Tab-separated table of C-alpha atoms in Angstrom:
chain	number	residue	atom	x	y	z
V	275	MET	CA	62.889	115.620	2.087
V	276	GLY	CA	59.528	116.694	3.503
V	277	THR	CA	58.015	114.654	6.293
V	278	LEU	CA	54.320	114.477	7.054
V	279	HIS	CA	53.924	114.761	10.848
V	280	THR	CA	50.546	113.076	11.338
V	281	LYS	CA	50.843	113.060	15.139
V	282	ARG	CA	51.390	116.816	15.201
V	283	ILE	CA	48.420	117.349	12.874
V	284	ALA	CA	46.250	115.144	15.108
V	285	PHE	CA	47.443	116.960	18.262
V	286	ASN	CA	46.801	120.399	16.752
V	287	THR	CA	43.419	119.312	15.405
V	288	LEU	CA	42.458	118.046	18.861
V	289	PHE	CA	43.279	121.411	20.443
V	290	LEU	CA	41.385	123.252	17.721
V	291	TYR	CA	38.302	121.103	18.180
V	292	VAL	CA	38.306	121.402	21.954
V	293	ARG	CA	38.492	125.149	21.298
V	294	MET	CA	35.696	124.889	18.779
V	295	LEU	CA	33.346	122.983	21.087
V	296	ILE	CA	33.842	125.498	23.887
V	297	LEU	CA	33.435	128.420	21.463
V	298	MET	CA	30.238	126.933	20.064
V	299	PHE	CA	28.730	126.520	23.508
V	300	VAL	CA	29.724	130.054	24.559
V	301	ALA	CA	28.623	131.602	21.250
V	302	PHE	CA	25.214	129.907	21.246
V	303	TYR	CA	24.626	130.782	24.874
V	304	THR	CA	25.781	134.340	24.132
V	305	SER	CA	23.163	134.651	21.382
V	306	ARG	CA	20.436	133.495	23.759
V	307	VAL	CA	21.433	135.977	26.487
V	308	LEU	CA	22.119	138.846	24.065
V	309	LEU	CA	18.714	138.364	22.433
V	310	LYS	CA	17.130	138.567	25.876
V	311	GLU	CA	19.117	141.634	27.016
V	312	LEU	CA	18.876	143.717	23.833
V	313	GLY	CA	15.459	142.610	22.638
V	314	ILE	CA	14.608	141.456	19.121
V	315	ASN	CA	14.819	144.940	17.541
V	316	ASP	CA	18.194	145.998	18.984
V	317	PHE	CA	19.515	142.476	18.383
V	318	GLY	CA	18.630	142.875	14.714
V	319	LEU	CA	19.980	146.446	14.685
V	320	TYR	CA	23.382	145.308	15.965
V	321	GLY	CA	23.231	142.429	13.497
V	322	ILE	CA	23.268	144.858	10.580
V	323	VAL	CA	25.250	147.802	12.011
V	324	GLY	CA	27.755	145.630	13.853
V	325	GLY	CA	27.999	143.249	10.919
V	326	ILE	CA	31.255	144.928	9.998
V	327	VAL	CA	32.843	143.260	13.038
V	328	ALA	CA	31.555	139.917	11.818
V	329	ILE	CA	33.206	140.550	8.437
V	330	PHE	CA	36.657	140.978	9.909
V	331	SER	CA	36.204	138.344	12.579
V	332	SER	CA	35.640	135.833	9.773
V	333	LEU	CA	38.346	137.263	7.509
V	334	ARG	CA	40.942	137.525	10.270
V	335	GLY	CA	41.725	133.814	10.108
V	336	LEU	CA	41.975	133.918	6.313
V	337	PHE	CA	44.402	136.846	6.365
V	338	ALA	CA	46.454	135.189	9.096
V	339	THR	CA	46.641	132.011	7.029
V	340	ALA	CA	47.791	134.035	4.011
V	341	THR	CA	50.638	135.649	5.994
V	342	GLN	CA	51.438	132.285	7.571
V	343	ARG	CA	52.021	130.925	4.069
V	344	PHE	CA	55.070	133.205	3.634
V	345	LEU	CA	56.322	132.458	7.132
V	346	ASN	CA	56.190	128.708	6.505
V	347	PHE	CA	58.099	129.124	3.260
V	348	GLU	CA	60.903	130.818	5.196
V	349	MET	CA	60.761	128.081	7.839
V	350	GLY	CA	61.168	125.515	5.080
V	351	ARG	CA	64.338	127.374	4.072
V	352	ASN	CA	65.541	127.701	7.706
V	353	ASP	CA	65.985	131.462	7.275
V	354	THR	CA	65.538	133.249	10.667
V	355	ASN	CA	66.363	136.683	9.269
V	356	GLY	CA	63.870	136.129	6.470
V	357	LEU	CA	61.192	135.310	9.034
V	358	ASN	CA	61.740	138.623	10.806
V	359	THR	CA	61.583	140.480	7.491
V	360	ILE	CA	58.326	138.756	6.539
V	361	PHE	CA	56.816	139.573	9.957
V	362	ASN	CA	57.670	143.274	9.780
V	363	ILE	CA	56.535	143.643	6.187
V	364	SER	CA	53.237	141.949	7.098
V	365	LEU	CA	52.808	144.600	9.810
V	366	ILE	CA	53.304	147.367	7.253
V	367	ILE	CA	50.833	145.792	4.826
V	368	ASN	CA	48.177	145.315	7.507
V	369	ILE	CA	48.592	148.930	8.648
V	370	ILE	CA	47.970	150.036	5.046
V	371	ILE	CA	44.891	147.766	4.816
V	372	CYS	CA	43.709	149.190	8.135
V	373	ILE	CA	43.950	152.796	6.905
V	374	VAL	CA	42.171	152.039	3.610
V	375	PHE	CA	39.443	150.166	5.459
V	376	PHE	CA	38.922	153.040	7.924
V	377	ILE	CA	38.559	155.641	5.160
V	378	CYS	CA	36.119	153.522	3.129
V	379	ALA	CA	34.039	152.483	6.150
V	380	GLU	CA	33.702	155.953	7.656
V	381	ILE	CA	32.818	157.612	4.349
V	382	ILE	CA	30.793	155.056	2.390
V	383	GLY	CA	29.511	152.962	5.295
V	384	LEU	CA	28.340	155.878	7.393
V	385	TRP	CA	26.552	157.483	4.429
V	386	PHE	CA	24.729	154.230	3.732
V	387	LEU	CA	23.782	153.870	7.375
V	388	GLU	CA	22.263	157.343	7.502
V	389	ASN	CA	20.497	157.319	4.145
V	390	LYS	CA	19.552	153.803	3.097
V	391	LEU	CA	19.002	151.442	6.023
V	392	ILE	CA	15.605	151.056	7.659
V	393	ILE	CA	16.307	152.152	11.243
V	394	ALA	CA	13.884	153.813	13.635
V	395	PRO	CA	14.756	157.575	13.870
V	396	GLU	CA	15.013	157.473	17.668
V	397	ARG	CA	17.683	154.707	17.391
V	398	MET	CA	19.797	156.329	14.675
V	399	ASP	CA	22.184	158.018	17.134
V	400	VAL	CA	22.807	154.716	18.911
V	401	ALA	CA	23.259	152.986	15.540
V	402	LYS	CA	25.992	155.501	14.620
V	403	TRP	CA	27.837	154.880	17.877
V	404	ALA	CA	27.600	151.129	17.330
V	405	PHE	CA	28.930	151.601	13.799
V	406	HIS	CA	31.972	153.658	14.900
V	407	PHE	CA	32.828	151.177	17.642
V	408	SER	CA	32.476	148.325	15.144
V	409	VAL	CA	34.927	150.004	12.775
V	410	LEU	CA	37.413	150.463	15.623
V	411	ALA	CA	37.097	146.826	16.725
V	412	SER	CA	37.659	145.690	13.139
V	413	MET	CA	40.827	147.810	12.833
V	414	ILE	CA	42.228	146.245	16.003
V	415	SER	CA	41.395	142.817	14.592
V	416	ILE	CA	43.285	143.604	11.373
V	417	LEU	CA	46.377	144.673	13.340
V	418	THR	CA	46.316	141.372	15.252
V	419	ILE	CA	46.662	139.337	12.030
V	420	PRO	CA	50.521	139.179	11.883
V	421	PHE	CA	50.608	137.743	15.415
V	422	ASP	CA	47.938	135.166	14.579
V	423	ALA	CA	50.023	134.209	11.555
V	424	LEU	CA	53.121	133.599	13.703
V	425	ILE	CA	51.158	131.420	16.117
V	426	ILE	CA	49.679	129.319	13.296
V	427	ALA	CA	52.997	129.070	11.428
V	428	HIS	CA	54.689	127.703	14.562
V	429	GLU	CA	51.703	125.344	15.054
V	430	LYS	CA	51.071	126.619	18.608
V	431	MET	CA	47.439	125.592	18.394
V	432	SER	CA	47.064	125.205	22.161
V	433	PHE	CA	47.710	128.909	22.726
V	434	TYR	CA	45.582	129.763	19.688
V	435	ALA	CA	42.757	127.781	21.326
V	436	TYR	CA	43.218	129.391	24.755
V	437	VAL	CA	43.098	132.935	23.365
V	438	SER	CA	40.002	132.197	21.277
V	439	ILE	CA	38.239	130.763	24.320
V	440	LEU	CA	39.250	133.794	26.394
V	441	ASP	CA	37.911	136.075	23.657
V	442	ALA	CA	34.529	134.289	23.655
V	443	CYS	CA	34.297	134.237	27.457
V	444	LEU	CA	35.111	137.943	27.717
V	445	LYS	CA	32.364	138.734	25.195
V	446	LEU	CA	29.941	136.632	27.219
V	447	GLY	CA	31.033	138.499	30.364
V	448	VAL	CA	30.305	141.778	28.595
V	449	ILE	CA	26.670	140.715	28.157
V	450	PHE	CA	26.286	139.785	31.820
V	451	ILE	CA	27.393	143.230	33.022
V	452	LEU	CA	25.042	145.155	30.686
V	453	PRO	CA	22.126	145.265	33.180
V	454	TYR	CA	24.315	146.973	35.825
V	455	PHE	CA	24.797	150.190	33.808
V	456	ALA	CA	22.221	152.890	33.224
V	457	ILE	CA	23.398	153.872	29.722
V	458	ASP	CA	21.989	152.454	26.474
V	459	LYS	CA	22.749	148.719	26.338
V	460	LEU	CA	23.516	148.561	22.613
V	461	LYS	CA	25.956	151.469	22.784
V	462	LEU	CA	27.674	150.002	25.855
V	463	TYR	CA	27.880	146.538	24.276
V	464	ALA	CA	29.580	147.893	21.137
V	465	ALA	CA	32.099	149.880	23.250
V	466	LEU	CA	32.979	146.897	25.442
V	467	ILE	CA	33.567	144.705	22.373
V	468	VAL	CA	36.312	147.195	21.427
V	469	ALA	CA	37.857	146.745	24.873
V	470	VAL	CA	37.827	142.952	24.424
V	471	SER	CA	39.574	143.323	21.038
V	472	LEU	CA	42.304	145.414	22.690
V	473	VAL	CA	42.863	142.796	25.400
V	474	ILE	CA	43.218	139.982	22.836
V	475	ARG	CA	45.579	142.116	20.727
V	476	PHE	CA	47.789	142.781	23.779
V	477	ILE	CA	47.917	139.121	24.867
V	478	SER	CA	48.766	137.847	21.369
V	479	SER	CA	51.552	140.378	20.854
V	480	VAL	CA	53.131	139.707	24.271
V	481	TYR	CA	53.085	135.929	23.682
V	482	CYS	CA	54.699	136.263	20.250
V	483	LYS	CA	57.440	138.599	21.523
V	484	ARG	CA	58.331	136.208	24.329
V	485	ASN	CA	58.279	132.979	22.295
V	486	PHE	CA	59.297	133.769	18.725
V	487	PRO	CA	62.689	135.456	18.112
V	488	GLU	CA	61.544	136.733	14.705
V	489	CYS	CA	58.839	138.829	16.409
V	490	LYS	CA	60.959	141.964	16.735
V	491	TYR	CA	59.961	145.363	15.463
V	492	ARG	CA	62.565	146.941	13.231
V	493	LEU	CA	62.676	149.227	10.266
V	494	CYS	CA	63.433	146.968	7.340
V	495	TRP	CA	62.715	147.030	3.667
V	496	ASP	CA	62.741	144.299	1.083
V	497	LYS	CA	61.209	145.562	-2.123
V	498	LYS	CA	60.810	142.107	-3.624
V	499	ALA	CA	59.198	140.651	-0.485
V	500	PHE	CA	56.924	143.696	-0.069
V	501	LYS	CA	55.785	143.486	-3.667
V	502	GLU	CA	55.174	139.734	-3.497
V	503	MET	CA	53.356	139.926	-0.147
V	504	GLY	CA	51.557	143.124	-1.118
V	505	VAL	CA	50.185	141.616	-4.316
V	506	PHE	CA	49.276	138.418	-2.466
V	507	ALA	CA	47.628	140.291	0.419
V	508	GLY	CA	45.928	142.732	-1.953
V	509	TRP	CA	44.283	140.033	-4.047
V	510	ASN	CA	43.476	138.014	-0.963
V	511	PHE	CA	41.937	141.079	0.676
V	512	ALA	CA	39.925	141.980	-2.431
V	513	GLY	CA	38.524	138.499	-2.995
V	514	ASN	CA	37.682	137.715	0.604
V	515	LEU	CA	36.358	141.195	1.299
V	516	ALA	CA	34.072	140.782	-1.702
V	517	PHE	CA	32.850	137.501	-0.218
V	518	ALA	CA	32.186	139.154	3.143
V	519	LEU	CA	30.607	142.264	1.652
V	520	VAL	CA	28.236	140.132	-0.421
V	521	ASN	CA	27.086	138.469	2.791
V	522	GLU	CA	26.598	141.850	4.490
V	523	GLY	CA	25.029	143.231	1.312
V	524	LEU	CA	22.436	140.480	1.505
V	525	ASN	CA	21.893	141.480	5.127
V	526	ILE	CA	21.109	144.991	3.902
V	527	LEU	CA	18.615	143.549	1.410
V	528	LEU	CA	16.946	141.704	4.259
V	529	ASN	CA	16.717	145.002	6.122
V	530	LEU	CA	15.164	146.762	3.126
V	531	PHE	CA	12.572	144.047	2.505
V	532	GLY	CA	12.034	142.612	6.001
V	533	GLY	CA	13.240	145.200	8.541
V	534	VAL	CA	15.285	144.512	11.675
V	535	ILE	CA	13.192	141.392	12.432
V	536	ALA	CA	14.691	139.750	9.336
V	537	ASN	CA	18.150	140.969	10.415
V	538	ALA	CA	17.657	139.346	13.822
V	539	ALA	CA	16.718	136.027	12.176
V	540	ARG	CA	19.699	136.318	9.866
V	541	SER	CA	21.984	136.915	12.883
V	542	ILE	CA	20.714	133.685	14.432
V	543	ALA	CA	21.192	131.807	11.155
V	544	TYR	CA	24.698	133.199	10.698
V	545	GLN	CA	25.567	132.149	14.236
V	546	VAL	CA	24.980	128.590	13.020
V	547	LYS	CA	26.870	129.304	9.786
V	548	SER	CA	29.830	130.759	11.692
V	549	ALA	CA	30.015	127.738	14.006
V	550	ILE	CA	30.030	125.312	11.081
V	551	THR	CA	32.567	127.235	8.973
V	552	THR	CA	34.833	127.552	12.027
V	553	MET	CA	34.764	123.792	12.471
V	554	LEU	CA	35.580	123.221	8.811
V	555	SER	CA	38.379	125.803	8.725
V	556	ASN	CA	39.973	124.245	11.822
V	557	ILE	CA	40.857	121.195	9.744
V	558	MET	CA	42.728	123.356	7.231
V	559	ILE	CA	44.370	125.476	9.958
V	560	ALA	CA	45.878	122.295	11.424
V	561	ILE	CA	47.026	121.056	8.001
V	562	ASP	CA	48.105	124.355	6.338
V	563	PRO	CA	51.613	124.650	7.854
V	564	GLN	CA	52.707	121.164	6.782
V	565	ALA	CA	50.981	121.402	3.402
V	566	THR	CA	52.828	124.671	2.726
V	567	GLN	CA	56.182	123.222	3.738
V	568	LEU	CA	55.630	120.073	1.635
V	569	TYR	CA	54.892	122.250	-1.406
V	570	ALA	CA	57.912	124.482	-0.722
V	571	GLN	CA	60.142	121.388	-0.497
V	572	GLY	CA	58.844	119.987	-3.783
V	573	GLU	CA	56.938	117.068	-2.246
V	574	LYS	CA	54.016	117.431	-4.654
V	575	GLN	CA	52.639	113.883	-4.264
V	576	LYS	CA	52.429	114.158	-0.469
V	577	PHE	CA	51.016	117.666	-0.835
V	578	TYR	CA	48.128	116.551	-3.059
V	579	SER	CA	47.466	113.458	-0.963
V	580	LEU	CA	47.143	115.641	2.145
V	581	LEU	CA	44.926	118.152	0.335
V	582	PHE	CA	42.511	115.542	-1.051
V	583	THR	CA	42.251	113.774	2.299
V	584	ALA	CA	41.477	117.092	3.994
V	585	SER	CA	38.829	117.820	1.326
V	586	LYS	CA	37.080	114.536	1.986
V	587	ILE	CA	37.186	114.956	5.765
V	588	ILE	CA	35.749	118.474	5.499
V	589	VAL	CA	32.761	117.571	3.315
V	590	PHE	CA	31.913	114.490	5.386
V	591	PHE	CA	32.245	116.392	8.637
V	592	TYR	CA	29.917	119.050	7.261
V	593	LEU	CA	27.258	116.499	6.337
V	594	MET	CA	27.436	114.980	9.822
V	595	LEU	CA	26.515	118.400	11.244
V	596	ALA	CA	24.105	119.518	8.538
V	597	PHE	CA	21.746	116.518	8.396
V	598	PRO	CA	20.416	116.714	11.986
V	599	LEU	CA	20.318	120.520	11.837
V	600	TYR	CA	18.251	120.500	8.653
V	601	PHE	CA	15.791	117.815	9.757
V	602	TYR	CA	15.293	119.003	13.371
V	603	ILE	CA	15.805	122.761	13.104
V	604	HIS	CA	12.539	123.766	14.850
V	605	GLU	CA	13.232	121.534	17.834
V	606	ILE	CA	16.866	122.668	18.066
V	607	LEU	CA	15.864	126.355	17.985
V	608	GLN	CA	13.276	125.702	20.680
V	609	ILE	CA	15.938	124.206	22.962
V	610	TRP	CA	18.537	126.856	22.061
V	611	LEU	CA	16.542	130.107	22.170
V	612	GLY	CA	13.339	129.206	23.998
V	613	THR	CA	11.263	131.088	21.421
V	614	ILE	CA	11.772	130.777	17.665
V	615	PRO	CA	12.268	134.152	15.893
V	616	GLN	CA	10.321	134.722	12.689
V	617	TYR	CA	12.201	133.583	9.530
V	618	ALA	CA	14.982	131.844	11.532
V	619	PRO	CA	14.183	128.167	10.651
V	620	GLU	CA	13.776	128.924	6.926
V	621	PHE	CA	16.977	130.999	6.853
V	622	ILE	CA	19.025	128.282	8.565
V	623	GLN	CA	17.790	125.515	6.261
V	624	ALA	CA	18.561	127.618	3.180
V	625	ILE	CA	22.036	128.487	4.498
V	626	LEU	CA	22.730	124.791	5.135
V	627	ILE	CA	22.139	124.110	1.427
V	628	TYR	CA	24.559	126.922	0.573
V	629	LEU	CA	27.182	125.602	3.002
V	630	MET	CA	26.918	122.121	1.483
V	631	ILE	CA	28.447	123.555	-1.686
V	632	ARG	CA	30.746	125.970	0.145
V	633	SER	CA	32.320	123.097	2.107
V	634	PHE	CA	34.160	122.052	-1.074
V	635	HIS	CA	35.682	125.503	-1.360
V	636	GLU	CA	38.068	125.647	1.627
V	637	PRO	CA	40.737	123.172	0.372
V	638	ILE	CA	40.696	124.742	-3.098
V	639	ASN	CA	41.114	128.140	-1.469
V	640	THR	CA	44.117	126.768	0.448
V	641	PHE	CA	45.564	125.346	-2.777
V	642	PHE	CA	45.695	128.816	-4.388
V	643	PHE	CA	47.166	130.338	-1.210
V	644	ILE	CA	49.974	127.803	-1.075
V	645	ILE	CA	50.984	128.019	-4.744
V	646	GLY	CA	50.823	131.822	-4.388
V	647	LYS	CA	48.833	132.529	-7.583
V	648	LEU	CA	45.791	134.479	-6.473
V	649	LYS	CA	45.036	137.012	-9.200
V	650	LEU	CA	42.682	135.063	-11.479
V	651	PHE	CA	41.274	133.140	-8.536
V	652	GLN	CA	40.307	136.276	-6.623
V	653	ILE	CA	39.056	138.113	-9.713
V	654	THR	CA	36.775	135.144	-10.345
V	655	GLU	CA	35.597	135.204	-6.725
V	656	LEU	CA	35.015	138.950	-6.909
V	657	ILE	CA	32.945	138.825	-10.106
V	658	ILE	CA	31.001	135.588	-9.638
V	659	LEU	CA	30.116	135.951	-5.957
V	660	SER	CA	29.049	139.571	-6.444
V	661	LEU	CA	26.287	138.362	-8.773
V	662	SER	CA	24.329	137.274	-5.701
V	663	LEU	CA	23.483	140.884	-4.817
V	664	PRO	CA	21.813	142.122	-8.034
V	665	ILE	CA	20.104	138.773	-8.659
V	666	SER	CA	18.761	138.629	-5.072
V	667	TYR	CA	17.577	142.246	-5.236
V	668	SER	CA	15.743	141.568	-8.500
V	669	ALA	CA	14.202	138.394	-7.095
V	670	LEU	CA	12.871	140.207	-4.012
V	671	LYS	CA	11.857	143.380	-5.839
V	672	PHE	CA	10.191	142.048	-8.963
V	673	CYS	CA	9.326	138.408	-8.230
V	674	ASN	CA	8.122	138.883	-4.641
V	675	LEU	CA	9.971	135.759	-3.512
V	676	ALA	CA	10.248	134.715	0.135
V	677	LEU	CA	13.280	136.191	1.909
V	678	GLN	CA	15.074	132.848	2.384
V	679	ASN	CA	15.407	132.478	-1.397
V	680	ILE	CA	18.375	134.838	-1.410
V	681	PHE	CA	20.389	132.085	0.301
V	682	TYR	CA	19.351	129.554	-2.350
V	683	ILE	CA	20.537	132.059	-4.955
V	684	MET	CA	23.855	132.239	-3.073
V	685	ALA	CA	24.095	128.436	-3.289
V	686	ILE	CA	23.587	128.399	-7.069
V	687	ILE	CA	26.157	131.179	-7.546
V	688	GLU	CA	28.607	129.320	-5.274
V	689	LEU	CA	28.260	126.151	-7.381
V	690	LEU	CA	29.093	128.136	-10.524
V	691	ASN	CA	32.026	129.727	-8.697
V	692	LEU	CA	33.360	126.325	-7.574
V	693	ILE	CA	33.310	124.922	-11.119
V	694	ILE	CA	35.187	127.916	-12.511
V	695	ILE	CA	37.894	128.019	-9.808
V	696	LEU	CA	38.508	124.277	-10.272
V	697	ILE	CA	39.149	124.983	-13.960
V	698	TRP	CA	41.561	127.795	-12.983
V	699	ALA	CA	43.294	125.479	-10.502
V	700	LYS	CA	43.975	122.992	-13.293
V	701	LYS	CA	45.222	125.636	-15.745
V	702	ILE	CA	47.297	127.669	-13.277
V	703	GLY	CA	48.557	125.086	-10.787
V	704	GLN	CA	48.161	121.741	-12.614
V	705	PHE	CA	45.489	120.711	-10.103
V	706	ASN	CA	44.444	117.113	-10.859
V	707	ILE	CA	40.679	117.465	-11.331
V	708	LYS	CA	40.278	113.826	-12.413
V	709	GLN	CA	41.916	112.542	-9.239
V	710	TYR	CA	39.915	115.042	-7.171
V	711	PHE	CA	36.702	113.787	-8.773
V	712	TYR	CA	37.415	110.128	-8.035
V	713	ARG	CA	38.903	110.640	-4.562
V	714	VAL	CA	36.489	113.300	-3.228
V	715	ILE	CA	33.371	113.883	-5.361
V	716	ILE	CA	32.286	110.289	-6.076
V	717	PRO	CA	32.681	109.068	-2.444
V	718	TYR	CA	30.780	112.185	-1.337
V	719	LEU	CA	27.862	111.548	-3.694
V	720	LYS	CA	27.581	107.885	-2.657
V	721	THR	CA	27.612	108.825	1.016
V	722	PHE	CA	25.164	111.707	0.518
V	723	VAL	CA	22.551	109.567	-1.254
V	724	CYS	CA	22.729	106.674	1.246
V	725	ALA	CA	22.732	108.979	4.280
V	726	SER	CA	19.868	111.126	2.935
V	727	ILE	CA	17.562	108.147	2.464
V	728	THR	CA	18.425	106.596	5.828
V	729	LEU	CA	18.270	109.780	7.920
V	730	TYR	CA	15.073	110.987	6.254
V	731	GLY	CA	13.478	107.684	7.272
V	732	ILE	CA	14.607	108.192	10.890
V	733	GLN	CA	13.221	111.733	10.912
V	734	ALA	CA	9.874	110.623	9.471
V	735	TYR	CA	9.547	107.849	12.052
V	736	PHE	CA	10.271	110.100	15.043
V	737	GLN	CA	7.986	112.853	13.766
V	738	GLN	CA	5.089	110.396	13.684
V	739	SER	CA	5.754	109.480	17.317
V	740	LYS	CA	5.363	113.185	18.315
V	741	PRO	CA	7.313	113.137	21.609
V	742	SER	CA	5.799	115.172	24.450
V	743	CYS	CA	9.198	116.277	25.759
V	744	ILE	CA	11.207	118.563	23.474
V	745	TYR	CA	14.480	117.142	24.791
V	746	PHE	CA	13.440	113.693	23.526
V	747	ILE	CA	14.422	114.974	20.078
V	748	LEU	CA	18.083	114.600	21.110
V	749	LEU	CA	17.684	110.815	20.687
V	750	PRO	CA	17.096	110.832	16.890
V	751	ILE	CA	19.805	113.483	16.489
V	752	ILE	CA	22.374	111.310	18.266
V	753	LEU	CA	21.156	108.239	16.365
V	754	SER	CA	21.450	110.138	13.049
V	755	ILE	CA	25.054	111.117	13.788
V	756	ILE	CA	26.028	107.545	14.720
V	757	ILE	CA	24.409	106.108	11.583
V	758	PHE	CA	25.987	108.789	9.387
V	759	ILE	CA	29.475	108.088	10.784
V	760	THR	CA	28.964	104.375	10.093
V	761	ILE	CA	27.774	104.998	6.511
V	762	THR	CA	30.656	107.394	5.881
V	763	PHE	CA	33.257	104.942	7.153
V	764	LEU	CA	31.878	102.067	5.079
V	765	ILE	CA	31.182	103.947	1.842
V	766	GLY	CA	33.090	107.223	1.918
V	767	PHE	CA	36.659	106.095	2.608
V	768	SER	CA	38.969	103.825	0.652
V	769	SER	CA	40.464	100.712	2.252
V	770	LYS	CA	43.791	102.516	2.696
V	771	GLU	CA	42.067	105.436	4.422
V	772	LYS	CA	40.068	103.055	6.628
V	773	ASN	CA	43.280	101.386	7.795
V	774	ALA	CA	44.825	104.802	8.532
V	775	ILE	CA	41.746	105.832	10.546
V	776	LYS	CA	41.831	102.563	12.513
V	777	ALA	CA	45.528	103.080	13.281
V	778	ILE	CA	44.901	106.640	14.523
V	779	LEU	CA	41.992	105.487	16.719
V	780	LYS	CA	44.114	102.702	18.235
V	781	LYS	CA	46.852	105.204	19.112
């Protein structure tokens, strides 16, 4: 029978969050230094041209989790030969995805770059170089996915954390060496990011070969496994690529209506978005392997209990981060960047509203991955999420709305998307919406209302005091987090969950 290893989940989550804290610090400091080295215009230029790297950096974890799902199924069956077959077939599938991506990017993407984007003529040659390097870095990232999947499936989160930290530190090191070369900084930066991707790919592959016996290259063919994984990967790729392309499509709209200054502000805002979504996904990365094995072993009650608990933790954790960010965004940007780029505060606040709804999505996404029924789910994602582009374009073109409204439109579309995929989850996988509503939604709403009133009062009080030192603003932020945690513990969790939390804290 399946066993829920709470200690292992806690240990893996700890490693992932140590990783996350270090990555956040490095990433935020990287943005500050990169903005200084490249300047606002080239920073915005790389934000739109190099956005293709951001797409596959964010999707890499999702694809790895999808492949890990098949690996964990084989682990649940104790089939070593099956593990090796799954690994090699995942390599073949990712090579195919890589080739398709390269063809589409170099034909469609390059044409769009040359003919549609608002880029200064004297910077077009550099923009093309940055684009080609970005495509190459993304291809390397795709080919690293099977190795990431092995690491996650074996729950080696410590190594996963170390490699991620190394990746971030190497990218920070790249920025520091830019001033020592005479060539164009943007072109050099894009080329060195490719070199960093190669180093991470080499380290991951060497580690997997030395530690996992199933990581052996061999010519093998399993038509059934290839078809099942191919369909799964294909739908997963289509749905998640649509999600990423919508985000980059909105970046293009910002370029068309606001120029590279708007792209620079969006890059800052998405740095915040990336940090938050990474923190939320870490919870599911730690839980995914055991959730998959519980489902494979028929332990449905434990599976749903784990999924609902993870859902609640994710949405509460998001609120803990979002409240101080929303209320004190100007002060935080002042501390972080020194100077506040135009549009950045408005973009971040709008994206925080979007992420409030998106935070409910991750566990539902995991549910469809684990049960292996992605077709209707990803078709829904593809159609519904894509509506953001034409609606946002119309709003900017014909209604002359402020640029940040495209993120509010994303939030409304995401709410519609969430409702529809919950309905599909019930019809396809017998997802218990009633239990989800009572265990997740109602506690969330109670906590949200109480925390909103309390934290708004704190913010209003401290704003009236008008502190002379900008760093004094850290006091209400810390106070807000402490009060939110207290409210969440008292209102958001059931008595059984409170006892479990107390037991974990004592240990």
